[in-house]
């Protein structure tokens, strides 16, 4: 083992987590390099959160135009898919360039290529005849979409990654999956005028979310024109002269132009050379790490989706900061995964933080108080729309701390960010109630909820 290395830290993967760790370490005076096999920015910037949010905003205009008509506007609107895709790609390229420039400004060497571990201190850049050594290595390669490889005809389907680059907008699409990616893209395509079907093998969408949220959103997205088929999955996909025939296990056949699978993501560990470096995987196929993000190899750490802990971009960034503090500032830290807010950019969107009602009933020592309200947003007063907002507070009856907040409706992601501060701080229901409302707003309902539901579960 050499006593000197080419770099103090070598990062594999230039997504949000890898870039943050590399920059912080380089700014601290260390020699750092990052290898990226695709484009700087990773899943979030290139093929995830950012382009998806642009698509959500583009597709939501159709709903806004409909609402505007109730307020006296007359609108003749047409959507230009190629023009949107071009604008989106230009902005993504700009953001990727900023990420790359920030690495350069921090003194990080950026290597365009796929890095493979040769041992615990050595990586090879495939196709470039380049071998690099480092005292420490950080793996931040993220995740990739999963599709059922044994499904007949699956080769005709796409994933969310290809959905960002479709050459033309389809007239009909079927999306398989019930998680946030499936629900978000169903809203995107339906909003753009595509005949959209969502199928999911489970009893309801958004497994793992609060049951009231799941039931409420399922009903609301159907109001947006999305056909939802639950408890069902593909048996085959058949390509014909007129489209793709989705053959379902319940005997239904649905012809569409595009079939998209959003059936989960898996850690991107294939052909990384983990075994050669002594890096073990856990039973889910993710890189096994301890609370400080250290792998089973003494010189290698891993952060972000490749560890399959909490797969959110802001979490990966915070894990990167904790890694830097632990390894280079002698300040051991680990990220606190409790009360992390998240949003689903469905239409309408979801914002949630803390425990679901079911989780609270299993984890709180005593009873649980539940406060729920459903109402029509003021914005829809003139449209005749029957769309409803859902707000729910879950309270530990013994301590009276608000342990969960769940919102479905316009601006839910914006509201949940601030609600998360209160949940993280452990504020009580009385402290929420003591906060004066801002009127007229939807958010005021969060501090005016007074009537508790019974101790029976409220879903359904």
Coordinates of C-alpha atoms in Angstrom, one line a residue:
X1 CA 0.0 0.0 0.0
X2 CA 1.6 3.3 -1.0
X3 CA 2.2 5.9 1.7
X4 CA 1.3 8.8 -0.6
X5 CA -1.8 9.0 -2.8
X6 CA -2.8 11.0 -5.8
X7 CA -5.7 12.5 -3.8
X8 CA -6.8 12.8 -0.3
X9 CA -10.4 12.1 -1.4
X10 CA -11.8 10.6 -4.5
X11 CA -15.6 10.8 -5.0
X12 CA -17.4 8.5 -7.4
X13 CA -20.5 10.3 -8.6
X14 CA -21.1 14.0 -9.1
X15 CA -24.7 14.2 -7.9
X16 CA -25.9 16.6 -5.2
X17 CA -24.3 14.5 -2.4
X18 CA -21.0 13.8 -4.1
X19 CA -20.6 17.4 -5.2
X20 CA -21.2 18.8 -1.8
X21 CA -18.8 16.5 -0.1
X22 CA -16.1 17.2 -2.7
X23 CA -16.5 21.0 -2.5
X24 CA -16.4 21.1 1.3
X25 CA -13.3 18.9 1.5
X26 CA -11.4 20.8 -1.2
X27 CA -12.3 24.1 0.4
X28 CA -10.7 22.7 3.5
X29 CA -7.4 22.3 1.8
X30 CA -7.5 18.7 0.7
X31 CA -6.7 17.3 -2.7
X32 CA -10.0 16.1 -4.2
X33 CA -11.2 14.6 -7.4
X34 CA -14.7 13.6 -8.7
X35 CA -15.5 11.1 -11.4
X36 CA -18.8 11.3 -13.2
X37 CA -19.8 8.9 -15.9
X38 CA -22.8 10.9 -17.3
X39 CA -23.4 14.6 -16.5
X40 CA -22.5 16.7 -13.4
X41 CA -25.6 17.2 -11.3
X42 CA -26.7 13.6 -10.9
X43 CA -30.3 12.3 -10.8
X44 CA -31.8 15.4 -9.2
X45 CA -30.6 18.0 -11.6
X46 CA -30.3 15.9 -14.8
X47 CA -33.1 13.3 -14.7
X48 CA -35.1 13.8 -11.5
X49 CA -36.4 16.5 -9.3
X50 CA -35.5 19.6 -11.3
X51 CA -36.7 18.6 -14.8
X52 CA -39.7 16.9 -13.3
X53 CA -40.7 20.1 -11.5
X54 CA -40.4 22.0 -14.8
X55 CA -42.8 19.4 -16.3
X56 CA -45.2 19.6 -13.4
X57 CA -45.3 23.4 -13.8
X58 CA -45.8 23.2 -17.5
X59 CA -48.6 20.7 -17.2
X60 CA -50.4 22.6 -14.4
X61 CA -51.1 25.5 -16.6
X62 CA -54.1 23.7 -18.2
X63 CA -55.7 23.5 -14.8
X64 CA -54.9 27.2 -14.1
X65 CA -56.4 28.2 -17.5
X66 CA -59.6 26.3 -16.6
X67 CA -59.7 28.1 -13.2
X68 CA -59.0 31.4 -14.9
X69 CA -62.1 31.1 -17.0
X70 CA -64.2 31.1 -13.8
X71 CA -62.7 34.5 -13.1
X72 CA -63.7 35.9 -16.4
X73 CA -60.7 35.2 -18.5
X74 CA -61.0 33.8 -22.1
X75 CA -58.0 31.8 -23.0
X76 CA -57.0 30.1 -26.2
X77 CA -54.0 28.0 -25.2
X78 CA -51.9 25.5 -27.1
X79 CA -49.0 23.5 -25.9
X80 CA -45.8 23.1 -27.9
X81 CA -43.9 20.0 -26.6
X82 CA -40.7 20.4 -28.6
X83 CA -40.4 24.0 -27.5
X84 CA -40.8 23.1 -23.9
X85 CA -38.3 20.2 -24.2
X86 CA -35.7 22.6 -25.7
X87 CA -36.2 25.2 -23.0
X88 CA -36.0 22.5 -20.3
X89 CA -32.8 21.1 -21.8
X90 CA -31.2 24.5 -22.0
X91 CA -31.9 25.2 -18.3
X92 CA -30.7 21.7 -17.2
X93 CA -27.4 22.3 -19.2
X94 CA -27.0 25.6 -17.5
X95 CA -27.5 24.1 -14.0
X96 CA -25.1 21.3 -14.8
X97 CA -22.6 23.8 -15.9
X98 CA -22.9 25.7 -12.6
X99 CA -22.3 22.5 -10.6
X100 CA -19.2 21.8 -12.7
X101 CA -18.0 25.4 -12.3
X102 CA -18.4 25.3 -8.6
X103 CA -16.3 22.2 -8.4
X104 CA -13.6 23.9 -10.3
X105 CA -13.7 27.1 -8.2
X106 CA -13.3 24.9 -5.1
X107 CA -10.2 23.2 -6.6
X108 CA -11.8 19.9 -7.3
X109 CA -10.5 17.9 -10.3
X110 CA -13.5 16.7 -12.4
X111 CA -12.9 13.5 -14.3
X112 CA -15.5 12.6 -17.0
X113 CA -15.6 8.8 -17.0
X114 CA -16.8 5.8 -15.1
X115 CA -14.7 5.0 -12.1
X116 CA -14.4 1.4 -10.9
X117 CA -12.8 0.3 -7.6
X118 CA -9.7 -1.8 -8.0
X119 CA -8.9 -2.0 -4.3
X120 CA -9.6 0.0 -1.1
X121 CA -7.5 2.9 -2.3
X122 CA -7.4 2.6 -6.1
X123 CA -9.9 3.4 -8.9
X124 CA -9.6 2.8 -12.6
X125 CA -11.3 5.2 -15.1
X126 CA -12.7 2.8 -17.7
X127 CA -11.7 3.4 -21.3
X128 CA -9.1 6.0 -20.4
X129 CA -6.2 3.8 -19.2
X130 CA -6.0 5.8 -16.1
X131 CA -5.5 4.5 -12.5
X132 CA -5.8 6.8 -9.5
X133 CA -5.1 6.3 -5.9
X134 CA -6.7 8.1 -2.9
X135 CA -6.4 8.0 0.8
X136 CA -10.2 7.9 1.1
X137 CA -13.0 7.1 -1.4
X138 CA -16.6 8.3 -1.2
X139 CA -19.2 6.5 -3.2
X140 CA -22.2 8.6 -4.2
X141 CA -23.5 6.9 -7.4
X142 CA -27.2 7.2 -6.6
X143 CA -29.9 4.9 -8.0
X144 CA -31.4 3.8 -11.2
X145 CA -35.0 2.9 -12.3
X146 CA -36.0 -0.7 -11.9
X147 CA -38.2 -2.6 -14.4
X148 CA -39.4 -6.3 -14.3
X149 CA -36.9 -7.9 -16.6
X150 CA -38.9 -11.1 -17.0
X151 CA -42.1 -9.3 -18.2
X152 CA -42.8 -10.3 -21.8
X153 CA -42.5 -7.1 -24.0
X154 CA -40.9 -5.0 -21.3
X155 CA -38.3 -3.9 -23.9
X156 CA -41.0 -1.7 -25.4
X157 CA -41.5 0.3 -22.1
X158 CA -39.7 3.3 -20.9
X159 CA -38.8 4.7 -17.4
X160 CA -38.9 8.2 -16.0
X161 CA -35.4 8.8 -17.4
X162 CA -36.6 8.4 -21.0
X163 CA -39.8 10.3 -20.3
X164 CA -37.8 13.5 -20.1
X165 CA -36.7 13.1 -23.7
X166 CA -39.7 11.8 -25.6
X167 CA -39.5 13.1 -29.2
X168 CA -43.2 13.8 -29.2
X169 CA -46.0 14.0 -26.7
X170 CA -48.0 10.8 -26.8
X171 CA -51.8 10.7 -27.1
X172 CA -52.1 7.8 -24.7
X173 CA -49.9 6.6 -21.9
X174 CA -50.1 3.9 -19.3
X175 CA -47.9 4.3 -16.2
X176 CA -47.2 1.3 -14.0
X177 CA -46.5 2.1 -10.3
X178 CA -48.0 3.7 -7.3
X179 CA -45.1 5.6 -5.8
X180 CA -44.4 9.3 -6.0
X181 CA -42.7 9.1 -9.4
X182 CA -45.7 7.3 -11.0
X183 CA -48.2 9.6 -9.4
X184 CA -46.2 12.7 -10.5
X185 CA -45.8 11.7 -14.1
X186 CA -49.5 10.7 -14.3
X187 CA -50.3 14.2 -13.3
X188 CA -47.8 15.6 -15.8
X189 CA -49.1 13.7 -18.8
X190 CA -52.8 14.2 -17.9
X191 CA -52.2 17.9 -17.5
X192 CA -50.7 18.1 -20.9
X193 CA -53.8 16.5 -22.5
X194 CA -52.6 12.9 -22.7
X195 CA -55.1 10.1 -22.0
X196 CA -53.5 8.7 -18.9
X197 CA -54.0 5.4 -17.1
X198 CA -52.2 4.5 -13.8
X199 CA -52.0 0.9 -12.7
X200 CA -50.7 -0.3 -9.4
X201 CA -50.5 -3.8 -7.9
X202 CA -51.3 -2.6 -4.4
X203 CA -54.6 -1.6 -2.8
X204 CA -53.9 2.1 -3.0
X205 CA -51.2 4.5 -4.2
X206 CA -48.3 6.0 -2.2
X207 CA -47.5 3.1 0.0
X208 CA -46.0 4.3 3.3
X209 CA -47.9 7.5 3.4
X210 CA -50.7 8.3 5.8
X211 CA -53.8 6.4 4.8
X212 CA -56.0 9.5 4.7
X213 CA -53.5 11.1 2.3
X214 CA -53.5 8.0 0.1
X215 CA -57.3 7.8 -0.1
X216 CA -57.8 11.5 -0.6
X217 CA -55.2 11.9 -3.4
X218 CA -56.5 8.8 -5.3
X219 CA -59.8 10.5 -5.5
X220 CA -58.5 13.9 -6.4
X221 CA -56.3 12.7 -9.3
X222 CA -59.2 10.9 -10.8
X223 CA -61.0 14.2 -10.9
X224 CA -58.1 15.4 -13.0
X225 CA -59.0 12.8 -15.6
X226 CA -56.5 10.1 -14.6
X227 CA -57.9 6.5 -14.8
X228 CA -56.6 4.6 -11.8
X229 CA -56.6 0.8 -11.7
X230 CA -55.5 -0.8 -8.4
X231 CA -54.7 -4.3 -7.4
X232 CA -53.4 -5.1 -10.9
X233 CA -50.2 -5.4 -12.9
X234 CA -49.0 -6.4 -16.3
X235 CA -48.9 -9.9 -17.7
X236 CA -47.4 -8.8 -21.0
X237 CA -46.8 -5.9 -23.4
X238 CA -47.5 -6.5 -27.1
X239 CA -46.4 -4.1 -29.8
X240 CA -48.9 -3.8 -32.7
X241 CA -49.2 -1.6 -35.8
X242 CA -51.3 0.9 -33.8
X243 CA -49.5 1.0 -30.5
X244 CA -48.7 -1.0 -27.4
X245 CA -51.2 -3.4 -26.0
X246 CA -51.0 -3.6 -22.2
X247 CA -52.2 -7.0 -21.1
X248 CA -53.2 -7.0 -17.5
X249 CA -53.5 -9.8 -15.0
X250 CA -57.2 -9.1 -14.5
X251 CA -57.9 -9.8 -18.2
X252 CA -58.1 -6.1 -19.3
X253 CA -56.3 -5.0 -22.4
X254 CA -55.4 -1.3 -22.8
X255 CA -53.7 0.1 -26.0
X256 CA -51.5 3.1 -25.5
X257 CA -48.7 4.8 -27.4
X258 CA -46.2 4.8 -24.5
X259 CA -45.8 2.5 -21.5
X260 CA -43.8 3.9 -18.6
X261 CA -42.6 1.9 -15.6
X262 CA -42.2 3.8 -12.3
X263 CA -41.9 0.7 -10.2
X264 CA -39.1 1.8 -8.0
X265 CA -35.4 2.6 -8.1
X266 CA -32.4 0.5 -7.0
X267 CA -28.9 1.5 -5.8
X268 CA -26.5 1.9 -8.7
X269 CA -23.8 -0.6 -7.7
X270 CA -23.4 -2.6 -10.8
X271 CA -19.8 -3.2 -11.9
X272 CA -18.4 -0.7 -9.3
X273 CA -15.8 -3.2 -8.2
X274 CA -17.1 -3.2 -4.6
X275 CA -16.0 -6.8 -3.8
X276 CA -12.4 -6.0 -4.8
X277 CA -12.4 -3.1 -2.3
X278 CA -14.0 -5.0 0.5
X279 CA -17.3 -3.1 0.3
X280 CA -20.3 -5.2 1.3
X281 CA -24.0 -4.8 0.3
X282 CA -26.9 -5.2 2.6
X283 CA -29.9 -7.5 2.1
X284 CA -31.6 -4.9 -0.1
X285 CA -28.7 -4.6 -2.5
X286 CA -27.5 -1.2 -1.2
X287 CA -24.1 -0.4 0.1
X288 CA -23.9 -1.3 3.8
X289 CA -22.9 1.6 5.9
X290 CA -22.8 2.5 9.6
X291 CA -24.3 5.6 11.3
X292 CA -21.4 7.7 10.1
X293 CA -21.7 6.5 6.4
X294 CA -18.7 4.3 6.6
X295 CA -18.7 1.0 4.6
X296 CA -17.2 -2.3 5.5
X297 CA -13.9 -1.1 4.0
X298 CA -11.9 1.1 6.4
X299 CA -11.1 3.8 3.7
X300 CA -14.4 3.9 1.9
X301 CA -17.7 5.8 2.7
X302 CA -21.0 6.0 0.9
X303 CA -23.9 8.5 0.9
X304 CA -27.1 9.2 -0.8
X305 CA -29.5 6.8 -2.7
X306 CA -26.8 4.2 -3.2
X307 CA -27.2 3.4 0.6
X308 CA -31.0 3.3 0.4
X309 CA -31.6 5.0 3.7
X310 CA -33.8 8.0 2.9
X311 CA -33.7 8.7 -0.8
X312 CA -34.1 12.5 -1.0
X313 CA -31.7 15.0 -2.5
X314 CA -31.6 17.3 0.6
X315 CA -30.8 14.2 2.7
X316 CA -27.9 13.3 0.5
X317 CA -26.5 16.8 0.9
X318 CA -26.9 16.6 4.7
X319 CA -25.2 13.2 4.7
X320 CA -22.3 14.8 2.7
X321 CA -21.9 17.5 5.3
X322 CA -21.9 15.0 8.1
X323 CA -19.3 12.9 6.2
X324 CA -17.0 16.0 5.9
X325 CA -17.5 16.9 9.5
X326 CA -16.7 13.4 10.6
X327 CA -13.7 12.6 8.5
X328 CA -12.0 15.9 8.0
X329 CA -13.0 18.1 10.9
X330 CA -12.8 15.5 13.7
X331 CA -16.4 16.3 14.6
X332 CA -18.3 12.9 14.2
X333 CA -21.8 13.6 13.0
X334 CA -24.7 11.6 11.6
X335 CA -27.8 12.8 9.9
X336 CA -31.0 12.7 12.0
X337 CA -33.6 11.0 9.8
X338 CA -36.6 11.8 12.0
X339 CA -39.2 14.4 11.0
X340 CA -37.8 15.0 7.5
X341 CA -40.4 16.8 5.4
X342 CA -41.1 15.6 1.9
X343 CA -43.3 16.6 -1.0
X344 CA -45.0 14.7 -3.8
X345 CA -45.5 17.0 -6.8
X346 CA -48.7 15.3 -7.8
X347 CA -51.6 17.3 -9.0
X348 CA -52.8 18.3 -6.4
X349 CA -49.5 18.0 -4.5
X350 CA -48.8 16.4 -1.2
X351 CA -46.7 17.7 1.7
X352 CA -45.9 15.5 4.7
X353 CA -43.7 15.5 7.7
X354 CA -43.4 13.2 10.8
X355 CA -45.5 10.2 11.6
X356 CA -48.6 8.9 9.8
X357 CA -51.6 8.2 12.0
X358 CA -50.8 4.4 11.8
X359 CA -47.2 5.0 12.7
X360 CA -48.1 7.2 15.7
X361 CA -50.5 4.6 17.0
X362 CA -47.8 2.1 17.0
X363 CA -45.0 4.2 18.4
X364 CA -46.6 6.7 20.8
X365 CA -46.9 5.3 24.4
X366 CA -50.5 6.3 24.8
X367 CA -53.4 7.5 22.8
X368 CA -53.2 9.6 19.6
X369 CA -55.3 12.7 18.9
X370 CA -56.2 13.3 15.3
X371 CA -57.4 16.5 13.7
X372 CA -58.6 16.5 10.1
X373 CA -60.2 19.0 7.8
X374 CA -61.4 18.8 4.2
X375 CA -62.5 21.9 2.4
X376 CA -62.8 23.5 -1.0
X377 CA -59.9 25.9 -1.6
X378 CA -61.1 29.5 -2.0
X379 CA -59.5 29.7 -5.4
X380 CA -62.1 27.3 -6.9
X381 CA -65.1 29.2 -5.6
X382 CA -66.0 30.5 -9.1
X383 CA -65.3 27.3 -11.1
X384 CA -67.8 24.8 -9.8
X385 CA -64.9 22.4 -9.0
X386 CA -65.5 19.8 -6.4
X387 CA -61.7 19.5 -5.6
X388 CA -61.0 19.3 -1.9
X389 CA -58.1 20.2 0.3
X390 CA -57.0 17.8 3.1
X391 CA -55.1 18.9 6.2
X392 CA -54.3 16.5 9.1
X393 CA -52.5 16.9 12.4
X394 CA -51.4 13.8 14.3
X395 CA -50.8 14.5 18.0
X396 CA -49.3 12.4 20.8
X397 CA -52.1 12.7 23.4
X398 CA -49.8 12.3 26.4
X399 CA -47.2 15.0 25.5
X400 CA -49.5 16.9 23.2
X401 CA -46.6 17.3 20.7
X402 CA -47.6 17.5 17.0
X403 CA -45.8 14.4 15.6
X404 CA -47.2 14.4 12.1
X405 CA -48.6 16.9 9.6
X406 CA -50.1 15.9 6.3
X407 CA -51.5 18.2 3.5
X408 CA -53.0 17.5 0.1
X409 CA -53.8 20.4 -2.0
X410 CA -52.5 23.6 -3.6
X411 CA -49.2 24.9 -2.2
X412 CA -48.9 21.8 0.1
X413 CA -45.1 21.5 -0.5
X414 CA -44.5 25.2 0.4
X415 CA -46.6 24.8 3.6
X416 CA -44.9 21.6 4.8
X417 CA -41.5 23.2 4.8
X418 CA -42.5 25.6 7.6
X419 CA -44.6 23.0 9.4
X420 CA -41.5 20.8 9.5
X421 CA -39.8 23.4 11.7
X422 CA -42.5 23.1 14.3
X423 CA -42.6 19.3 14.2
X424 CA -38.8 19.1 14.4
X425 CA -38.8 21.5 17.4
X426 CA -41.4 19.4 19.2
X427 CA -44.0 22.1 19.5
X428 CA -47.3 21.2 21.1
X429 CA -50.8 21.5 19.8
X430 CA -51.4 24.3 22.2
X431 CA -48.5 26.2 20.7
X432 CA -49.9 25.7 17.2
X433 CA -53.3 27.0 18.5
X434 CA -51.6 30.0 20.1
X435 CA -50.3 31.1 16.7
X436 CA -52.5 33.7 15.1
X437 CA -53.9 32.8 11.7
X438 CA -53.1 34.6 8.5
X439 CA -56.5 35.3 6.8
X440 CA -57.7 34.4 4.2
X441 CA -55.2 31.6 3.5
X442 CA -55.4 27.8 3.3
X443 CA -52.5 27.5 5.8
X444 CA -54.6 29.2 8.5
X445 CA -56.5 25.9 8.9
X446 CA -53.3 24.4 10.4
X447 CA -53.6 26.7 13.5
X448 CA -57.4 26.7 13.8
X449 CA -58.1 22.9 14.0
X450 CA -60.1 22.4 17.2
X451 CA -62.2 19.2 17.0
X452 CA -60.5 15.9 17.6
X453 CA -61.6 12.8 15.7
X454 CA -62.5 9.6 17.6
X455 CA -59.6 7.3 18.5
X456 CA -60.7 5.1 15.6
X457 CA -58.6 5.4 12.5
X458 CA -59.8 8.1 10.3
X459 CA -59.0 6.7 6.9
X460 CA -61.8 5.6 4.6

